[in-house]
Short mmCIF file of C-alpha atoms and ligand atoms in Angstrom, two decimals:
data_model
loop_
_atom_site.label_atom_id
_atom_site.label_comp_id
_atom_site.label_asym_id
_atom_site.label_seq_id
_atom_site.Cartn_x
_atom_site.Cartn_y
_atom_site.Cartn_z
CA MET A 1 14.46 -19.45 0.46
CA ARG A 2 17.57 -19.89 -1.33
CA SER A 3 18.56 -17.68 -4.12
CA ILE A 4 16.94 -18.58 -7.53
CA ASN A 5 18.19 -16.48 -10.34
CA GLY A 6 17.03 -16.08 -14.45
CA THR A 7 19.68 -18.51 -15.46
CA LEU A 8 18.43 -21.84 -12.94
CA ILE A 9 15.28 -20.66 -13.95
CA ALA A 10 16.04 -21.34 -17.61
CA SER A 11 17.87 -24.54 -16.50
CA TYR A 12 15.00 -26.06 -15.12
CA TYR A 13 13.02 -25.42 -18.19
CA ALA A 14 16.10 -26.76 -20.52
CA CYS A 15 17.60 -29.73 -18.14
CA LYS A 16 17.58 -30.70 -14.99
CA ARG A 17 21.28 -31.80 -14.81
CA GLU A 18 22.67 -28.59 -16.28
CA LEU A 19 20.21 -26.89 -13.70
CA TRP A 20 21.82 -28.88 -10.23
CA PHE A 21 25.44 -28.79 -12.19
CA MET A 22 24.79 -24.75 -12.11
CA ALA A 23 23.60 -24.28 -8.79
CA HIS A 24 26.57 -26.27 -7.64
CA GLU A 25 29.03 -23.87 -9.19
CA ILE A 26 30.66 -26.57 -11.43
CA ILE A 27 32.41 -24.51 -14.03
CA PRO A 28 31.15 -25.20 -17.66
CA ASP A 29 33.98 -24.88 -20.59
CA GLN A 30 34.26 -21.48 -20.72
CA ASP A 31 35.89 -22.19 -24.77
CA ASN A 32 32.52 -23.55 -25.76
CA SER A 33 31.49 -21.52 -29.03
CA PHE A 34 27.62 -21.03 -28.14
CA LEU A 35 28.94 -18.89 -25.01
CA GLU A 36 31.18 -17.49 -27.48
CA LEU A 37 28.14 -16.55 -29.89
CA GLY A 38 25.73 -15.88 -27.29
CA ARG A 39 28.04 -13.09 -25.65
CA PHE A 40 28.82 -11.85 -29.12
CA ASN A 41 25.28 -11.19 -29.81
CA GLU A 42 24.60 -9.13 -26.76
CA GLU A 43 27.56 -7.02 -27.89
CA THR A 44 26.96 -6.35 -30.98
CA PHE A 45 23.47 -6.57 -31.60
CA TYR A 46 21.56 -3.90 -28.98
CA GLU A 47 24.17 -1.44 -28.43
CA ARG A 48 21.77 1.17 -28.78
CA GLU A 49 19.72 -0.20 -25.73
CA GLU A 50 20.78 0.36 -22.11
CA LYS A 51 21.96 -3.43 -21.45
CA GLY A 52 23.06 -5.59 -18.31
CA LEU A 53 20.80 -3.99 -15.36
CA ILE A 54 21.60 -5.68 -12.22
CA VAL A 55 18.06 -5.81 -9.80
CA GLY A 56 18.36 -7.89 -6.69
CA ASP A 57 19.67 -11.55 -8.21
CA LEU A 58 18.97 -10.70 -11.31
CA LYS A 59 21.02 -9.47 -14.30
CA ILE A 60 18.45 -8.71 -16.97
CA ASP A 61 19.52 -7.98 -21.05
CA LEU A 62 17.72 -4.94 -21.89
CA ILE A 63 15.65 -2.52 -20.32
CA LYS A 64 13.52 0.12 -21.82
CA LYS A 65 10.45 2.20 -21.35
CA GLY A 66 7.45 0.92 -23.51
CA ARG A 67 4.39 3.33 -24.32
CA ASP A 68 2.34 2.45 -21.03
CA THR A 69 4.87 0.45 -18.88
CA LEU A 70 8.60 -1.35 -18.47
CA VAL A 71 10.13 -3.95 -21.16
CA VAL A 72 12.78 -5.95 -19.90
CA GLY A 73 14.60 -7.85 -22.63
CA GLU A 74 16.32 -11.24 -22.65
CA ILE A 75 18.43 -12.00 -25.84
CA LYS A 76 18.73 -15.67 -26.99
CA LYS A 77 21.00 -17.27 -29.28
CA SER A 78 18.57 -19.20 -31.54
CA SER A 79 14.68 -20.71 -31.21
CA ARG A 80 16.13 -23.23 -29.54
CA SER A 81 16.23 -21.55 -26.57
CA GLU A 82 12.61 -20.12 -26.83
CA LYS A 83 10.59 -21.21 -24.72
CA THR A 84 13.63 -20.89 -21.55
CA GLY A 85 14.05 -17.55 -22.78
CA ILE A 86 10.04 -17.27 -22.21
CA MET A 87 9.97 -18.85 -18.92
CA GLN A 88 13.17 -16.90 -17.37
CA LEU A 89 11.53 -13.91 -18.71
CA TYR A 90 8.34 -14.46 -16.99
CA TYR A 91 10.39 -15.03 -14.02
CA TYR A 92 11.85 -11.47 -13.99
CA LEU A 93 8.69 -10.27 -14.57
CA LEU A 94 7.16 -12.06 -11.37
CA TYR A 95 10.42 -11.15 -9.54
CA LEU A 96 9.92 -7.59 -10.79
CA LYS A 97 5.97 -7.68 -10.24
CA GLU A 98 6.60 -9.12 -6.08
CA ARG A 99 8.80 -5.66 -5.74
CA GLY A 100 5.52 -3.44 -6.78
CA VAL A 101 6.99 -3.03 -10.50
CA GLU A 102 4.76 -3.87 -13.15
CA ALA A 103 6.53 -5.02 -16.61
CA LYS A 104 6.21 -6.55 -20.12
CA GLY A 105 8.76 -8.98 -21.35
CA GLU A 106 10.07 -9.70 -25.23
CA VAL A 107 12.40 -12.22 -25.78
CA LEU A 108 14.90 -10.91 -28.85
CA ILE A 109 16.46 -13.76 -30.82
CA PRO A 110 18.60 -11.16 -33.31
CA LYS A 111 19.76 -13.77 -35.82
CA GLU A 112 16.56 -14.51 -36.65
CA LYS A 113 15.54 -11.19 -36.63
CA LYS A 114 12.42 -12.58 -34.00
CA LYS A 115 10.36 -11.19 -30.91
CA ILE A 116 8.55 -12.33 -28.66
CA ALA A 117 6.57 -10.08 -26.35
CA ILE A 118 5.14 -11.52 -23.15
CA GLU A 119 3.17 -10.81 -20.36
CA LEU A 120 2.78 -12.38 -16.93
CA THR A 121 -0.75 -14.39 -16.21
CA PRO A 122 -1.84 -15.87 -13.14
CA GLU A 123 -1.42 -19.37 -14.70
CA ILE A 124 2.37 -18.72 -15.51
CA GLU A 125 2.75 -16.92 -11.97
CA GLU A 126 1.40 -20.17 -10.31
CA GLU A 127 3.44 -22.68 -13.04
CA LEU A 128 6.72 -20.55 -11.90
CA LYS A 129 6.16 -20.80 -7.83
CA GLU A 130 5.74 -24.70 -8.36
CA ALA A 131 8.87 -24.45 -10.22
CA ILE A 132 10.83 -22.97 -7.93
CA LYS A 133 10.15 -25.18 -4.95
CA GLU A 134 10.61 -28.16 -7.71
CA ILE A 135 14.03 -26.15 -8.38
CA GLU A 136 14.86 -26.34 -4.32
CA LYS A 137 14.51 -30.05 -4.41
CA ILE A 138 16.80 -31.01 -6.92
CA ILE A 139 19.41 -28.17 -5.64
CA ASP A 140 19.21 -29.94 -2.39
CA MET A 141 20.02 -33.49 -4.53
CA GLU A 142 23.25 -34.89 -3.71
CA THR A 143 24.14 -36.14 -7.08
CA PRO A 144 23.52 -34.98 -10.18
CA PRO A 145 20.17 -36.27 -12.06
CA PRO A 146 20.48 -38.55 -14.97
CA LYS A 147 21.87 -37.50 -17.89
CA GLU A 148 19.79 -37.91 -21.02
CA LYS A 149 20.27 -37.06 -24.78
CA ILE A 150 18.11 -33.82 -25.87
CA LYS A 151 17.92 -30.89 -28.27
CA TYR A 152 20.04 -29.03 -25.52
CA CYS A 153 23.18 -31.23 -25.39
CA ILE A 154 24.17 -29.97 -28.27
CA PRO A 155 25.33 -25.99 -27.54
CA CYS A 156 25.03 -27.23 -23.52
CA ALA A 157 28.21 -26.25 -21.85
CA TYR A 158 28.45 -29.34 -19.84
CA ARG A 159 28.28 -31.44 -22.75
CA GLU A 160 32.32 -32.99 -21.72
CA PHE A 161 30.81 -33.63 -18.24
CA CYS A 162 27.77 -35.94 -19.70
CA TRP A 163 28.94 -37.26 -22.86
CA ALA A 164 32.66 -37.28 -23.55
S1 SF4 B 201 25.20 -32.30 -21.79
FE1 SF4 B 201 22.48 -32.38 -21.67
S2 SF4 B 201 22.35 -33.71 -20.22
FE2 SF4 B 201 24.45 -32.94 -20.03
S3 SF4 B 201 23.85 -31.17 -18.51
FE3 SF4 B 201 23.72 -30.72 -20.44
S4 SF4 B 201 21.72 -30.33 -21.53
FE4 SF4 B 201 21.76 -31.93 -19.85
#
């Protein structure tokens, strides 16, 4: 099975065309101001936490000890990325569980002072396993899926590819 990471999971839930670009290592516009904002958020709002932990194929934004379990955090720029952030984080929890580590998750949106706590369920596990099969099929496509105007296009680093 090919290596899947949290970014690919998030892209799958945002835009399958973006997923294809990323999986094929097509470099997006690095000057995109939304990417800059993402970096700024990560570097400023959570300086006191342990961050950027690499676990196998994952790069986890934040990790801390909860009352009875480990808590992993995923930072997002705005509520626009809330759904993708939640699914990405569920994937982290599944990945850790499959390696014997039980954890809970928190999606953090510092600009909006928002925190969404999540826990893995059997239904979500099943959904993620199906999503991974779909992701593999999309990556194997010879050309990217068609473009589609969606809310994720505005901050998307690939928008020049699709809409210029
Ligand atoms: S600009 Fe829109 S259609 Fe193109 S990759 Fe980004 S989100 Fe997908």
